[in-house]
Short mmCIF file of C-alpha atoms and ligand atoms in Angstrom, two decimals:
data_model
loop_
_atom_site.label_atom_id
_atom_site.label_comp_id
_atom_site.label_asym_id
_atom_site.label_seq_id
_atom_site.Cartn_x
_atom_site.Cartn_y
_atom_site.Cartn_z
CA UNK A 1 -11.56 18.56 -25.47
CA UNK A 2 -10.99 17.99 -29.07
CA UNK A 3 -13.45 15.48 -30.74
CA UNK A 4 -12.21 12.83 -33.10
CA UNK A 5 -13.51 9.43 -33.85
CA UNK A 6 -12.20 7.11 -31.60
CA UNK A 7 -9.77 4.44 -33.36
CA UNK A 8 -9.98 1.40 -30.94
CA UNK A 9 -8.23 -0.56 -28.15
CA UNK A 10 -7.99 -4.59 -28.56
CA UNK A 11 -6.99 -6.28 -25.34
CA UNK A 12 -6.41 -10.16 -26.59
CA UNK A 13 -6.27 -12.97 -24.14
CA UNK A 14 -4.65 -10.56 -21.63
CA UNK A 15 -3.08 -13.08 -18.74
CA UNK A 16 -1.52 -11.45 -15.45
CA UNK A 17 0.31 -13.01 -12.73
CA UNK A 18 1.22 -11.66 -9.18
CA UNK A 19 4.21 -14.36 -8.22
CA UNK A 20 2.69 -17.54 -8.30
CA UNK A 21 -1.14 -16.18 -8.46
CA UNK A 22 -2.78 -15.43 -11.77
CA UNK A 23 -4.54 -12.27 -11.27
CA UNK A 24 -6.03 -11.59 -14.80
CA UNK A 25 -6.79 -14.89 -16.79
CA UNK A 26 -7.50 -14.57 -20.29
CA UNK A 27 -9.14 -11.51 -20.72
CA UNK A 28 -10.36 -10.40 -24.33
CA UNK A 29 -12.44 -7.53 -25.49
CA UNK A 30 -12.32 -4.73 -27.87
CA UNK A 31 -13.76 -0.92 -27.43
CA UNK A 32 -14.19 -0.05 -31.02
CA UNK A 33 -16.07 3.23 -30.50
CA UNK A 34 -16.41 5.87 -27.88
CA UNK A 35 -18.42 4.50 -24.91
CA UNK A 36 -18.71 4.81 -21.02
CA UNK A 37 -17.69 1.49 -20.31
CA UNK A 38 -17.90 0.28 -16.53
CA UNK A 39 -15.63 -2.56 -15.04
CA UNK A 40 -17.38 -3.86 -11.62
CA UNK A 41 -16.33 -6.98 -10.11
CA UNK A 42 -15.82 -7.78 -6.06
CA UNK A 43 -12.84 -6.89 -4.17
CA UNK A 44 -9.39 -8.77 -5.67
CA UNK A 45 -11.11 -9.61 -9.28
CA UNK A 46 -8.76 -7.99 -10.95
CA UNK A 47 -10.08 -4.72 -11.80
CA UNK A 48 -7.28 -2.72 -11.02
CA UNK A 49 -4.60 -5.03 -12.63
CA UNK A 50 -6.73 -4.88 -15.53
CA UNK A 51 -6.93 -1.26 -15.82
CA UNK A 52 -2.90 -0.62 -14.73
CA UNK A 53 -1.94 -3.45 -17.78
CA UNK A 54 -4.33 -1.08 -20.09
CA UNK A 55 -2.35 2.01 -18.83
CA UNK A 56 0.85 0.41 -20.48
CA UNK A 57 2.15 -0.10 -16.78
CA UNK A 58 3.75 -2.96 -15.95
CA UNK A 59 5.94 -5.26 -18.72
CA UNK A 60 3.39 -5.56 -21.86
CA UNK A 61 3.69 -7.92 -25.05
CA UNK A 62 1.34 -7.53 -27.57
CA UNK A 63 -1.67 -8.39 -25.90
CA UNK A 64 -3.00 -4.62 -25.82
CA UNK A 65 -3.14 -2.72 -28.57
CA UNK A 66 -4.07 1.04 -29.73
CA UNK A 67 -5.04 1.42 -33.18
CA UNK A 68 -3.68 -1.60 -33.97
CA UNK A 69 0.19 -1.13 -32.55
CA UNK A 70 1.04 -2.72 -29.11
CA UNK A 71 1.02 -0.57 -26.35
CA UNK A 72 4.63 -1.73 -25.38
CA UNK A 73 5.88 -0.15 -28.65
CA UNK A 74 4.35 3.41 -27.82
CA UNK A 75 6.80 5.99 -25.66
CA UNK A 76 6.29 7.08 -22.41
CA UNK A 77 5.06 10.67 -23.83
CA UNK A 78 3.35 9.50 -26.45
CA UNK A 79 1.37 7.28 -24.27
CA UNK A 80 0.28 10.47 -22.15
CA UNK A 81 -0.94 12.40 -25.07
CA UNK A 82 -3.52 9.10 -25.71
CA UNK A 83 -4.59 7.56 -22.69
CA UNK A 84 -4.94 8.82 -18.87
CA UNK A 85 -5.11 6.61 -15.87
CA UNK A 86 -6.46 7.72 -12.24
CA UNK A 87 -4.72 5.03 -10.04
CA UNK A 88 -6.65 4.08 -6.89
CA UNK A 89 -4.15 5.31 -5.19
CA UNK A 90 -4.17 9.16 -4.15
CA UNK A 91 -1.00 10.60 -3.31
CA UNK A 92 1.15 13.90 -4.59
CA UNK A 93 4.36 14.05 -3.26
CA UNK A 94 5.19 17.19 -3.54
CA UNK A 95 3.47 20.44 -1.46
CA UNK A 96 2.55 21.76 -4.71
CA UNK A 97 -0.65 24.28 -5.51
CA UNK A 98 -3.49 22.68 -6.76
CA UNK A 99 -3.29 24.50 -10.30
CA UNK A 100 0.17 23.35 -10.90
CA UNK A 101 -1.04 19.46 -9.95
CA UNK A 102 -3.61 19.90 -12.62
CA UNK A 103 -1.38 21.33 -14.84
CA UNK A 104 1.10 18.36 -14.47
CA UNK A 105 -1.53 16.44 -16.82
CA UNK A 106 -0.06 18.52 -19.80
CA UNK A 107 3.33 17.35 -19.41
CA UNK A 108 2.83 14.79 -22.58
CA UNK A 109 1.58 17.84 -24.86
CA UNK A 110 4.86 20.03 -23.91
CA UNK A 111 7.89 20.19 -26.03
CA UNK A 112 10.48 18.33 -24.09
CA UNK A 113 7.99 15.82 -23.38
CA UNK A 114 8.22 14.22 -20.06
CA UNK A 115 11.73 15.67 -19.22
CA UNK A 116 12.55 18.04 -16.28
CA UNK A 117 13.04 21.15 -18.19
CA UNK A 118 9.74 22.68 -18.81
CA UNK A 119 8.44 25.52 -21.17
CA UNK A 120 6.38 27.88 -20.74
CA UNK A 121 2.91 26.86 -20.86
CA UNK A 122 0.81 27.45 -24.02
CA UNK A 123 -2.35 29.21 -24.55
CA UNK A 124 -3.75 25.30 -24.83
CA UNK A 125 -2.40 24.07 -21.89
CA UNK A 126 -3.52 26.93 -20.03
CA UNK A 127 -7.14 26.48 -21.52
CA UNK A 128 -7.25 22.63 -20.86
CA UNK A 129 -6.18 23.55 -16.92
CA UNK A 130 -8.96 25.88 -16.35
CA UNK A 131 -11.48 23.80 -18.35
CA UNK A 132 -10.28 20.49 -16.28
CA UNK A 133 -10.73 22.85 -12.99
CA UNK A 134 -13.95 24.04 -13.81
CA UNK A 135 -15.28 20.66 -14.91
CA UNK A 136 -14.34 19.19 -11.69
CA UNK A 137 -15.20 22.50 -9.69
CA UNK A 138 -11.84 22.65 -8.21
CA UNK A 139 -11.24 26.54 -8.96
CA UNK A 140 -11.56 27.82 -5.66
CA UNK A 141 -8.98 25.96 -4.22
CA UNK A 142 -6.67 26.68 -7.28
CA UNK A 143 -4.21 28.10 -4.80
CA UNK A 144 -4.27 26.22 -2.78
CA UNK A 145 -1.67 23.78 -1.21
CA UNK A 146 -2.93 20.13 -2.23
CA UNK A 147 -2.05 18.55 1.26
CA UNK A 148 -4.36 20.89 3.07
CA UNK A 149 -7.22 19.79 1.16
CA UNK A 150 -10.14 17.20 2.20
CA UNK A 151 -9.60 13.54 0.57
CA UNK A 152 -12.78 14.36 -1.51
CA UNK A 153 -11.35 17.87 -2.43
CA UNK A 154 -7.98 16.10 -3.34
CA UNK A 155 -9.58 13.46 -5.33
CA UNK A 156 -11.58 15.83 -7.27
CA UNK A 157 -8.05 17.62 -8.52
CA UNK A 158 -6.76 14.62 -9.59
CA UNK A 159 -9.51 13.82 -11.61
CA UNK A 160 -9.08 17.74 -13.02
CA UNK A 161 -5.03 16.55 -13.79
CA UNK A 162 -6.61 13.38 -15.49
CA UNK A 163 -9.11 15.60 -17.48
CA UNK A 164 -6.28 18.20 -18.28
CA UNK A 165 -4.24 15.36 -20.21
CA UNK A 166 -6.59 15.87 -22.80
CA UNK A 167 -6.49 12.10 -23.49
CA UNK A 168 -8.35 9.89 -26.22
CA UNK A 169 -8.81 6.90 -23.65
CA UNK A 170 -9.55 7.76 -19.50
CA UNK A 171 -8.84 4.53 -17.42
CA UNK A 172 -9.93 5.53 -14.15
CA UNK A 173 -9.74 3.31 -11.18
CA UNK A 174 -12.99 4.03 -8.49
CA UNK A 175 -13.01 7.65 -9.43
CA UNK A 176 -16.12 8.20 -7.27
CA UNK A 177 -14.60 7.07 -4.26
CA UNK A 178 -14.47 9.92 -1.66
CA UNK A 179 -16.55 12.14 -3.94
CA UNK A 180 -20.07 13.50 -2.35
CA UNK A 181 -22.96 12.46 -4.15
CA UNK A 182 -23.22 16.01 -5.92
CA UNK A 183 -19.61 15.81 -7.27
CA UNK A 184 -20.14 11.47 -8.07
CA UNK A 185 -23.12 12.93 -10.35
CA UNK A 186 -21.35 15.77 -11.71
CA UNK A 187 -18.46 13.35 -12.41
CA UNK A 188 -20.36 10.66 -14.14
CA UNK A 189 -22.15 13.33 -16.41
CA UNK A 190 -18.72 14.94 -17.33
CA UNK A 191 -17.96 11.54 -18.44
CA UNK A 192 -20.75 11.37 -20.58
CA UNK A 193 -19.91 14.57 -21.91
CA UNK A 194 -16.39 13.28 -23.23
CA UNK A 195 -18.21 10.01 -24.74
CA UNK A 196 -20.43 12.52 -26.76
CA UNK A 197 -16.66 14.38 -28.04
CA UNK A 198 -15.12 11.32 -28.91
CA UNK A 199 -13.18 10.17 -25.76
CA UNK A 200 -13.61 6.20 -24.41
CA UNK A 201 -13.98 5.86 -20.70
CA UNK A 202 -13.09 2.99 -18.62
CA UNK A 203 -13.99 3.21 -14.94
CA UNK A 204 -14.18 0.76 -12.41
CA UNK A 205 -17.24 1.39 -9.84
CA UNK A 206 -18.42 -0.71 -6.64
CA UNK A 207 -21.50 1.32 -6.94
CA UNK A 208 -23.78 -0.76 -9.19
CA UNK A 209 -26.86 2.16 -8.95
CA UNK A 210 -24.49 4.38 -10.72
CA UNK A 211 -23.12 1.41 -13.07
CA UNK A 212 -26.77 0.90 -13.84
CA UNK A 213 -27.45 4.46 -14.45
CA UNK A 214 -24.55 5.58 -16.08
CA UNK A 215 -22.51 3.08 -18.34
CA UNK A 216 -23.48 1.94 -21.82
CA UNK A 217 -21.86 -1.00 -21.05
CA UNK A 218 -20.30 -3.23 -18.39
CA UNK A 219 -17.02 -5.50 -18.06
CA UNK A 220 -17.88 -7.99 -14.95
CA UNK A 221 -14.92 -9.57 -13.75
CA UNK A 222 -14.51 -12.39 -11.01
CA UNK A 223 -11.48 -13.88 -9.64
CA UNK A 224 -9.63 -12.88 -12.81
CA UNK A 225 -11.91 -13.63 -15.22
CA UNK A 226 -14.07 -11.85 -17.80
CA UNK A 227 -17.87 -13.38 -16.63
CA UNK A 228 -20.11 -10.69 -18.32
CA UNK A 229 -19.61 -8.20 -21.19
CA UNK A 230 -22.96 -6.30 -22.27
CA UNK A 231 -25.34 -3.70 -21.59
CA UNK A 232 -26.29 -2.77 -17.98
CA UNK A 233 -29.34 -4.83 -18.44
CA UNK A 234 -27.82 -7.78 -19.49
CA UNK A 235 -24.80 -8.08 -17.26
CA UNK A 236 -26.86 -7.14 -13.95
CA UNK A 237 -29.12 -9.58 -13.87
CA UNK A 238 -30.56 -11.22 -10.38
CA UNK A 239 -28.85 -14.59 -11.01
CA UNK A 240 -24.96 -13.03 -11.69
CA UNK A 241 -25.29 -10.62 -8.96
CA UNK A 242 -26.31 -13.19 -6.53
CA UNK A 243 -23.40 -15.54 -8.18
CA UNK A 244 -21.01 -12.74 -8.36
CA UNK A 245 -21.45 -10.86 -5.29
CA UNK A 246 -23.72 -12.79 -3.37
CA UNK A 247 -26.43 -10.35 -3.14
CA UNK A 248 -29.96 -9.88 -3.91
CA UNK A 249 -30.88 -6.92 -6.02
CA UNK A 250 -33.82 -4.67 -6.80
CA UNK A 251 -34.90 -2.07 -9.23
CA UNK A 252 -35.49 1.42 -9.04
CA UNK A 253 -37.36 3.18 -12.19
CA UNK A 254 -35.90 6.45 -12.68
CA UNK A 255 -36.69 8.48 -15.89
CA UNK A 256 -36.41 6.17 -18.64
CA UNK A 257 -33.56 4.42 -16.84
CA UNK A 258 -33.88 1.07 -14.62
CA UNK A 259 -31.23 1.39 -11.46
CA UNK A 260 -30.21 -1.69 -9.80
CA UNK A 261 -30.15 -1.40 -6.22
CA UNK A 262 -28.25 -3.84 -3.91
CA UNK A 263 -30.88 -5.01 -1.10
CA UNK A 264 -29.18 -7.93 0.96
CA UNK A 265 -26.63 -10.47 1.22
CA UNK A 266 -27.70 -13.81 0.52
N1 ATP B 301 1.62 -6.58 -5.50
C1 ATP B 301 0.63 -7.80 -5.21
N2 ATP B 301 1.40 -8.91 -5.03
C2 ATP B 301 0.54 -9.65 -4.82
N3 ATP B 301 -0.78 -10.00 -5.03
C3 ATP B 301 -1.40 -9.06 -5.18
C4 ATP B 301 -0.89 -7.89 -5.82
N4 ATP B 301 -1.93 -6.61 -5.75
C5 ATP B 301 -3.00 -7.48 -6.20
N5 ATP B 301 -2.77 -8.57 -5.70
C6 ATP B 301 -3.77 -9.57 -5.71
O1 ATP B 301 -4.35 -9.70 -6.97
C7 ATP B 301 -5.87 -9.79 -7.27
C8 ATP B 301 -6.58 -8.67 -7.88
O2 ATP B 301 -6.35 -7.45 -7.24
P1 ATP B 301 -6.86 -6.05 -7.80
O3 ATP B 301 -6.15 -4.95 -7.00
O4 ATP B 301 -6.49 -6.37 -9.61
O5 ATP B 301 -8.36 -6.32 -7.30
P2 ATP B 301 -9.45 -5.18 -7.52
O6 ATP B 301 -10.75 -6.09 -8.36
O7 ATP B 301 -9.21 -4.08 -8.15
O8 ATP B 301 -9.78 -4.87 -6.11
P3 ATP B 301 -10.48 -3.93 -5.50
O9 ATP B 301 -11.77 -3.86 -5.63
O10 ATP B 301 -10.45 -4.65 -3.86
O11 ATP B 301 -10.06 -2.60 -5.60
C9 ATP B 301 -6.30 -9.95 -5.89
O12 ATP B 301 -6.41 -10.72 -5.29
C10 ATP B 301 -4.74 -9.38 -4.98
O13 ATP B 301 -4.64 -9.76 -3.61
#
């Protein structure tokens, strides 16, 4: 993945409604540099809604800016070269080989953009696809049909598709879902490597231990409102976890990091 300085994303006073219900309320934050940001909060807090809006899905006004420019003004191909989104719903409609699923990530980079007529893949396309498959440890499935893999294997192939897009901003909705512990750790290490390369990563997580271990910064949503934004140590306080999740937490010392562990319901 190319290294480049991250130019910054600005979300300003974002409010989203579903029917009469406000699901994201007046949320503002900036991503001024490459960092690994965990988006946390209870079920229904608005994490997926916020990530989808940041990915440019749904009607958008001028409340989300990329490099000072409203996301709504970017074409789909431009957005596809800039940001990659992993939705919570993991489905591939056609019975494609895994390598072809991963190669779909290259479409925004190819002449013809997101049209139906596809040119032959460039050297860069082939390199990115192989690199993404290696990062997600899916080369062994490359030629197998996607619909004959296990749930966790399919999840890894779809993350590889996201990586093949070579984006400058990754938005991933619960990417650790379905992954075994080794591949969860490999994925978080992969995100850290991308951040070191200048890519910003926003990832929704329910696992507070992973969030405390790997993220530079956490955004805590509760009933649509951004109630905390800071380092894991600043956000994951006992009082806040009690108020937001109704849980008691404990701590585990690992290397130089203090990990948060949910202990009991209150
Ligand atoms: N299509 C919809 N129509 C109406 N309400 C919706 C719709 N989709 C989501 N919601 C509501 O919007 C709120 C936020 O949902 P969202 O999926 O963003 O939460 P989340 O934080 O991602 O939750 P989870 O951790 O369970 O995935 C919830 O109260 C949900 O019930």
